[in-house]
């Protein structure tokens, strides 16, 4: 079968990869993943650190076992660019690590650290029943996230930049500390019974519906591949990302149980803004990826609002 010469150049936005050859000969019927393998062997870098694009149009040459170089539009004497993305870490490891702190922080603030954090309050009473309940809800939420990270999620990308594990973990730890400090103060006003009951209902519904959505998304993706089916099921007929909608509902439930804590409200607002950005991008991606098979959504995350 005829071979094609592909001229490899260093991506101008990245640092030079010294051990990378200027040219490589490879069969056009080979998969794009094989091209990544060849360049990884040349450079001595992991395939997950490499990003290959066509220099002519800057289109990404996606790493796939299913797509050939010919199908990806890589032709004889084309120039491709290679970028070293730097040290990588698995998405699963990042998720597990970033949620680990929030699993333990509520309990630490409510019990072990309580005498030191609130020493200026004089005699410190035992945690109230509503604070114990709130602590349990926070722990349940992040334990659920750990469970999903380990057993449920299938990731379209295997790795992400290693530096993000520090940034993501710091964000969740700082926000969890802020929520716990203010919600567990000895002088915190407890939530009224009606608000507390409403919060428990919202929390239970939001968490279970969110978990169900993650199972639906997992089953749409074949193990070990980035390919996925059109998302459908409970909530998907209303918004693009029902998992984000149900996440917000669960946190509103926690907010109600906390007695409308400002620190928890701030966490909800910051998280909602970020999820809204992700949801809008996902709607555009679904429209492009699935075309006529996909039922276009008017609202990406919040019915009637966004």
mmCIF file of N, CA, C and O in Angstrom, residues 186-253:
data_model
loop_
_atom_site.group_PDB
_atom_site.id
_atom_site.type_symbol
_atom_site.label_atom_id
_atom_site.label_comp_id
_atom_site.label_asym_id
_atom_site.label_seq_id
_atom_site.Cartn_x
_atom_site.Cartn_y
_atom_site.Cartn_z
ATOM 1 N N UNK A 186 -21.118 28.905 66.299
ATOM 2 C CA UNK A 186 -22.031 28.653 67.426
ATOM 3 C C UNK A 186 -23.252 29.567 67.432
ATOM 4 O O UNK A 186 -24.303 29.197 67.964
ATOM 5 N N UNK A 187 -23.120 30.764 66.836
ATOM 6 C CA UNK A 187 -24.236 31.716 66.867
ATOM 7 C C UNK A 187 -25.077 31.686 65.588
ATOM 8 O O UNK A 187 -25.889 32.582 65.352
ATOM 9 N N UNK A 188 -24.896 30.663 64.758
ATOM 10 C CA UNK A 188 -25.668 30.565 63.520
ATOM 11 C C UNK A 188 -27.129 30.289 63.825
ATOM 12 O O UNK A 188 -27.460 29.428 64.649
ATOM 13 N N UNK A 189 -28.008 31.034 63.171
ATOM 14 C CA UNK A 189 -29.445 30.852 63.344
ATOM 15 C C UNK A 189 -29.901 29.610 62.582
ATOM 16 O O UNK A 189 -29.654 29.494 61.373
ATOM 17 N N UNK A 190 -30.557 28.670 63.258
ATOM 18 C CA UNK A 190 -30.985 27.444 62.570
ATOM 19 C C UNK A 190 -32.108 27.710 61.565
ATOM 20 O O UNK A 190 -32.847 28.685 61.669
ATOM 21 N N UNK A 191 -32.214 26.829 60.609
ATOM 22 C CA UNK A 191 -33.284 26.933 59.615
ATOM 23 C C UNK A 191 -34.618 26.598 60.269
ATOM 24 O O UNK A 191 -34.688 25.764 61.176
ATOM 25 N N UNK A 192 -35.704 27.272 59.812
ATOM 26 C CA UNK A 192 -37.020 26.937 60.360
ATOM 27 C C UNK A 192 -37.480 25.585 59.803
ATOM 28 O O UNK A 192 -37.022 25.154 58.729
ATOM 29 N N UNK A 193 -38.354 24.877 60.496
ATOM 30 C CA UNK A 193 -38.736 23.511 60.117
ATOM 31 C C UNK A 193 -39.273 23.383 58.689
ATOM 32 O O UNK A 193 -38.970 22.414 57.999
ATOM 33 N N UNK A 194 -40.068 24.360 58.248
ATOM 34 C CA UNK A 194 -40.641 24.290 56.901
ATOM 35 C C UNK A 194 -39.549 24.383 55.846
ATOM 36 O O UNK A 194 -39.505 23.598 54.887
ATOM 37 N N UNK A 195 -38.648 25.359 56.028
ATOM 38 C CA UNK A 195 -37.543 25.541 55.079
ATOM 39 C C UNK A 195 -36.628 24.324 55.092
ATOM 40 O O UNK A 195 -36.133 23.884 54.044
ATOM 41 N N UNK A 196 -36.402 23.770 56.272
ATOM 42 C CA UNK A 196 -35.528 22.607 56.403
ATOM 43 C C UNK A 196 -36.123 21.392 55.681
ATOM 44 O O UNK A 196 -35.416 20.682 54.950
ATOM 45 N N UNK A 197 -37.406 21.157 55.859
ATOM 46 C CA UNK A 197 -38.074 20.027 55.185
ATOM 47 C C UNK A 197 -38.060 20.196 53.674
ATOM 48 O O UNK A 197 -37.812 19.242 52.927
ATOM 49 N N UNK A 198 -38.321 21.438 53.229
ATOM 50 C CA UNK A 198 -38.282 21.711 51.789
ATOM 51 C C UNK A 198 -36.879 21.462 51.244
ATOM 52 O O UNK A 198 -36.709 20.911 50.151
ATOM 53 N N UNK A 199 -35.881 21.850 52.030
ATOM 54 C CA UNK A 199 -34.506 21.641 51.608
ATOM 55 C C UNK A 199 -34.155 20.169 51.487
ATOM 56 O O UNK A 199 -33.473 19.762 50.547
ATOM 57 N N UNK A 200 -34.623 19.367 52.422
ATOM 58 C CA UNK A 200 -34.350 17.931 52.375
ATOM 59 C C UNK A 200 -34.982 17.286 51.143
ATOM 60 O O UNK A 200 -34.382 16.411 50.510
ATOM 61 N N UNK A 201 -36.197 17.715 50.819
ATOM 62 C CA UNK A 201 -36.879 17.180 49.630
ATOM 63 C C UNK A 201 -36.107 17.553 48.367
ATOM 64 O O UNK A 201 -35.864 16.709 47.492
ATOM 65 N N UNK A 202 -35.713 18.828 48.260
ATOM 66 C CA UNK A 202 -34.957 19.275 47.088
ATOM 67 C C UNK A 202 -33.612 18.562 46.990
ATOM 68 O O UNK A 202 -33.180 18.172 45.903
ATOM 69 N N UNK A 203 -32.953 18.394 48.136
ATOM 70 C CA UNK A 203 -31.653 17.725 48.146
ATOM 71 C C UNK A 203 -31.785 16.285 47.652
ATOM 72 O O UNK A 203 -31.016 15.844 46.786
ATOM 73 N N UNK A 204 -32.750 15.549 48.208
ATOM 74 C CA UNK A 204 -32.920 14.145 47.826
ATOM 75 C C UNK A 204 -33.266 14.018 46.344
ATOM 76 O O UNK A 204 -32.682 13.190 45.628
ATOM 77 N N UNK A 205 -34.192 14.863 45.875
ATOM 78 C CA UNK A 205 -34.563 14.813 44.454
ATOM 79 C C UNK A 205 -33.380 15.173 43.571
ATOM 80 O O UNK A 205 -33.084 14.479 42.583
ATOM 81 N N UNK A 206 -32.694 16.259 43.904
ATOM 82 C CA UNK A 206 -31.585 16.729 43.081
ATOM 83 C C UNK A 206 -30.455 15.713 42.996
ATOM 84 O O UNK A 206 -29.917 15.459 41.913
ATOM 85 N N UNK A 207 -30.101 15.105 44.127
ATOM 86 C CA UNK A 207 -28.999 14.147 44.136
ATOM 87 C C UNK A 207 -29.349 12.885 43.347
ATOM 88 O O UNK A 207 -28.535 12.381 42.560
ATOM 89 N N UNK A 208 -30.554 12.367 43.544
ATOM 90 C CA UNK A 208 -30.937 11.139 42.846
ATOM 91 C C UNK A 208 -31.108 11.378 41.350
ATOM 92 O O UNK A 208 -30.695 10.551 40.526
ATOM 93 N N UNK A 209 -31.717 12.518 40.988
ATOM 94 C CA UNK A 209 -31.893 12.832 39.568
ATOM 95 C C UNK A 209 -30.549 13.088 38.904
ATOM 96 O O UNK A 209 -30.327 12.694 37.747
ATOM 97 N N UNK A 210 -29.636 13.735 39.618
ATOM 98 C CA UNK A 210 -28.297 13.982 39.094
ATOM 99 C C UNK A 210 -27.549 12.678 38.873
ATOM 100 O O UNK A 210 -26.894 12.476 37.841
ATOM 101 N N UNK A 211 -27.661 11.756 39.824
ATOM 102 C CA UNK A 211 -27.019 10.450 39.690
ATOM 103 C C UNK A 211 -27.581 9.694 38.490
ATOM 104 O O UNK A 211 -26.827 9.085 37.712
ATOM 105 N N UNK A 212 -28.899 9.745 38.331
ATOM 106 C CA UNK A 212 -29.520 9.082 37.189
ATOM 107 C C UNK A 212 -29.005 9.652 35.867
ATOM 108 O O UNK A 212 -28.726 8.903 34.915
ATOM 109 N N UNK A 213 -28.853 10.972 35.803
ATOM 110 C CA UNK A 213 -28.343 11.610 34.589
ATOM 111 C C UNK A 213 -26.930 11.141 34.270
ATOM 112 O O UNK A 213 -26.591 10.900 33.112
ATOM 113 N N UNK A 214 -26.100 10.993 35.290
ATOM 114 C CA UNK A 214 -24.738 10.530 35.069
ATOM 115 C C UNK A 214 -24.706 9.092 34.557
ATOM 116 O O UNK A 214 -23.862 8.738 33.728
ATOM 117 N N UNK A 215 -25.636 8.262 35.030
ATOM 118 C CA UNK A 215 -25.731 6.899 34.507
ATOM 119 C C UNK A 215 -26.145 6.916 33.038
ATOM 120 O O UNK A 215 -25.637 6.137 32.223
ATOM 121 N N UNK A 216 -27.085 7.807 32.693
ATOM 122 C CA UNK A 216 -27.524 7.934 31.300
ATOM 123 C C UNK A 216 -26.359 8.355 30.416
ATOM 124 O O UNK A 216 -26.114 7.764 29.354
ATOM 125 N N UNK A 217 -25.604 9.369 30.839
ATOM 126 C CA UNK A 217 -24.461 9.846 30.063
ATOM 127 C C UNK A 217 -23.384 8.772 29.941
ATOM 128 O O UNK A 217 -22.755 8.626 28.895
ATOM 129 N N UNK A 218 -23.176 8.011 31.001
ATOM 130 C CA UNK A 218 -22.182 6.934 30.939
ATOM 131 C C UNK A 218 -22.571 5.892 29.889
ATOM 132 O O UNK A 218 -21.734 5.429 29.119
ATOM 133 N N UNK A 219 -23.839 5.525 29.863
ATOM 134 C CA UNK A 219 -24.287 4.471 28.949
ATOM 135 C C UNK A 219 -24.307 4.922 27.495
ATOM 136 O O UNK A 219 -24.415 4.091 26.589
ATOM 137 N N UNK A 220 -24.213 6.234 27.258
ATOM 138 C CA UNK A 220 -24.180 6.742 25.885
ATOM 139 C C UNK A 220 -22.786 6.683 25.296
ATOM 140 O O UNK A 220 -22.608 6.839 24.086
ATOM 141 N N UNK A 221 -21.784 6.457 26.145
ATOM 142 C CA UNK A 221 -20.399 6.455 25.679
ATOM 143 C C UNK A 221 -19.809 5.046 25.764
ATOM 144 O O UNK A 221 -19.887 4.396 26.790
ATOM 145 N N UNK A 222 -19.242 4.574 24.654
ATOM 146 C CA UNK A 222 -18.605 3.262 24.649
ATOM 147 C C UNK A 222 -17.312 3.313 25.450
ATOM 148 O O UNK A 222 -16.541 4.273 25.323
ATOM 149 N N UNK A 223 -17.048 2.295 26.284
ATOM 150 C CA UNK A 223 -15.829 2.301 27.100
ATOM 151 C C UNK A 223 -14.573 2.436 26.251
ATOM 152 O O UNK A 223 -14.425 1.776 25.230
ATOM 153 N N UNK A 224 -13.675 3.352 26.672
ATOM 154 C CA UNK A 224 -12.392 3.506 26.003
ATOM 155 C C UNK A 224 -12.423 4.298 24.721
ATOM 156 O O UNK A 224 -11.425 4.379 24.011
ATOM 157 N N UNK A 225 -13.565 4.918 24.386
ATOM 158 C CA UNK A 225 -13.654 5.712 23.159
ATOM 159 C C UNK A 225 -14.305 7.054 23.453
ATOM 160 O O UNK A 225 -15.056 7.196 24.421
ATOM 161 N N UNK A 226 -14.048 8.071 22.597
ATOM 162 C CA UNK A 226 -14.693 9.361 22.768
ATOM 163 C C UNK A 226 -16.076 9.415 22.128
ATOM 164 O O UNK A 226 -16.807 10.378 22.308
ATOM 165 N N UNK A 227 -16.439 8.373 21.357
ATOM 166 C CA UNK A 227 -17.715 8.380 20.666
ATOM 167 C C UNK A 227 -18.867 8.222 21.654
ATOM 168 O O UNK A 227 -18.775 7.507 22.643
ATOM 169 N N UNK A 228 -19.983 8.870 21.364
ATOM 170 C CA UNK A 228 -21.153 8.772 22.239
ATOM 171 C C UNK A 228 -22.422 8.895 21.417
ATOM 172 O O UNK A 228 -22.406 9.374 20.270
ATOM 173 N N UNK A 229 -23.538 8.499 22.025
ATOM 174 C CA UNK A 229 -24.823 8.608 21.361
ATOM 175 C C UNK A 229 -25.515 9.904 21.731
ATOM 176 O O UNK A 229 -25.035 10.687 22.555
ATOM 177 N N UNK A 230 -26.679 10.116 21.112
ATOM 178 C CA UNK A 230 -27.472 11.317 21.403
ATOM 179 C C UNK A 230 -28.049 11.187 22.808
ATOM 180 O O UNK A 230 -28.684 10.174 23.131
ATOM 181 N N UNK A 231 -27.848 12.172 23.680
ATOM 182 C CA UNK A 231 -28.367 12.083 25.054
ATOM 183 C C UNK A 231 -29.881 12.204 25.097
ATOM 184 O O UNK A 231 -30.475 13.042 24.428
ATOM 185 N N UNK A 232 -30.511 11.344 25.868
ATOM 186 C CA UNK A 232 -31.955 11.383 26.030
ATOM 187 C C UNK A 232 -32.290 10.809 27.400
ATOM 188 O O UNK A 232 -31.452 10.196 28.054
ATOM 189 N N UNK A 233 -33.524 10.996 27.832
ATOM 190 C CA UNK A 233 -33.937 10.494 29.136
ATOM 191 C C UNK A 233 -34.486 11.601 30.009
ATOM 192 O O UNK A 233 -34.726 12.731 29.550
ATOM 193 N N UNK A 234 -34.685 11.304 31.286
ATOM 194 C CA UNK A 234 -35.287 12.248 32.226
ATOM 195 C C UNK A 234 -34.498 13.548 32.287
ATOM 196 O O UNK A 234 -33.325 13.562 32.636
ATOM 197 N N UNK A 235 -35.153 14.646 31.928
ATOM 198 C CA UNK A 235 -34.532 15.963 31.979
ATOM 199 C C UNK A 235 -33.939 16.421 30.675
ATOM 200 O O UNK A 235 -33.849 17.633 30.420
ATOM 201 N N UNK A 236 -33.515 15.481 29.813
ATOM 202 C CA UNK A 236 -32.851 15.858 28.569
ATOM 203 C C UNK A 236 -33.808 16.480 27.554
ATOM 204 O O UNK A 236 -33.368 17.157 26.628
ATOM 205 N N UNK A 237 -35.101 16.246 27.707
ATOM 206 C CA UNK A 237 -36.057 16.860 26.798
ATOM 207 C C UNK A 237 -36.313 18.322 27.112
ATOM 208 O O UNK A 237 -36.914 19.043 26.310
ATOM 209 N N UNK A 238 -35.839 18.769 28.284
ATOM 210 C CA UNK A 238 -36.099 20.148 28.731
ATOM 211 C C UNK A 238 -34.864 21.030 28.583
ATOM 212 O O UNK A 238 -34.945 22.154 28.097
ATOM 213 N N UNK A 239 -33.718 20.516 29.018
ATOM 214 C CA UNK A 239 -32.473 21.288 28.958
ATOM 215 C C UNK A 239 -31.344 20.419 28.393
ATOM 216 O O UNK A 239 -31.439 19.191 28.369
ATOM 217 N N UNK A 240 -30.292 21.074 27.975
ATOM 218 C CA UNK A 240 -29.140 20.355 27.434
ATOM 219 C C UNK A 240 -28.447 19.525 28.501
ATOM 220 O O UNK A 240 -28.069 18.380 28.271
ATOM 221 N N UNK A 241 -28.257 20.115 29.669
ATOM 222 C CA UNK A 241 -27.495 19.476 30.743
ATOM 223 C C UNK A 241 -28.335 19.351 32.020
ATOM 224 O O UNK A 241 -28.186 20.160 32.951
ATOM 225 N N UNK A 242 -29.213 18.350 32.087
ATOM 226 C CA UNK A 242 -30.015 18.195 33.311
ATOM 227 C C UNK A 242 -29.167 17.865 34.537
ATOM 228 O O UNK A 242 -29.588 18.132 35.661
ATOM 229 N N UNK A 243 -27.977 17.303 34.331
ATOM 230 C CA UNK A 243 -27.113 17.035 35.481
ATOM 231 C C UNK A 243 -26.744 18.324 36.202
ATOM 232 O O UNK A 243 -26.684 18.370 37.436
ATOM 233 N N UNK A 244 -26.522 19.409 35.453
ATOM 234 C CA UNK A 244 -26.228 20.700 36.082
ATOM 235 C C UNK A 244 -27.476 21.262 36.768
ATOM 236 O O UNK A 244 -27.389 21.828 37.867
ATOM 237 N N UNK A 245 -28.623 21.121 36.119
ATOM 238 C CA UNK A 245 -29.885 21.583 36.712
ATOM 239 C C UNK A 245 -30.129 20.889 38.049
ATOM 240 O O UNK A 245 -30.440 21.541 39.060
ATOM 241 N N UNK A 246 -29.984 19.563 38.077
ATOM 242 C CA UNK A 246 -30.242 18.809 39.302
ATOM 243 C C UNK A 246 -29.182 19.090 40.357
ATOM 244 O O UNK A 246 -29.465 19.040 41.558
ATOM 245 N N UNK A 247 -27.966 19.370 39.924
ATOM 246 C CA UNK A 247 -26.903 19.755 40.865
ATOM 247 C C UNK A 247 -27.293 21.040 41.596
ATOM 248 O O UNK A 247 -27.145 21.154 42.823
ATOM 249 N N UNK A 248 -27.804 22.004 40.856
ATOM 250 C CA UNK A 248 -28.218 23.274 41.457
ATOM 251 C C UNK A 248 -29.396 23.057 42.410
ATOM 252 O O UNK A 248 -29.445 23.638 43.504
ATOM 253 N N UNK A 249 -30.345 22.216 42.013
ATOM 254 C CA UNK A 249 -31.497 21.924 42.871
ATOM 255 C C UNK A 249 -31.036 21.322 44.200
ATOM 256 O O UNK A 249 -31.512 21.699 45.274
ATOM 257 N N UNK A 250 -30.086 20.377 44.126
ATOM 258 C CA UNK A 250 -29.573 19.763 45.349
ATOM 259 C C UNK A 250 -28.908 20.796 46.256
ATOM 260 O O UNK A 250 -29.090 20.771 47.483
ATOM 261 N N UNK A 251 -28.153 21.710 45.646
ATOM 262 C CA UNK A 251 -27.470 22.725 46.451
ATOM 263 C C UNK A 251 -28.442 23.761 47.019
ATOM 264 O O UNK A 251 -28.213 24.296 48.109
ATOM 265 N N UNK A 252 -29.504 24.033 46.303
ATOM 266 C CA UNK A 252 -30.537 24.913 46.877
ATOM 267 C C UNK A 252 -31.143 24.237 48.103
ATOM 268 O O UNK A 252 -31.451 24.895 49.109
ATOM 269 N N UNK A 253 -31.301 22.914 48.034
ATOM 270 C CA UNK A 253 -31.776 22.177 49.197
ATOM 271 C C UNK A 253 -30.825 22.326 50.379
ATOM 272 O O UNK A 253 -31.255 22.551 51.517
#
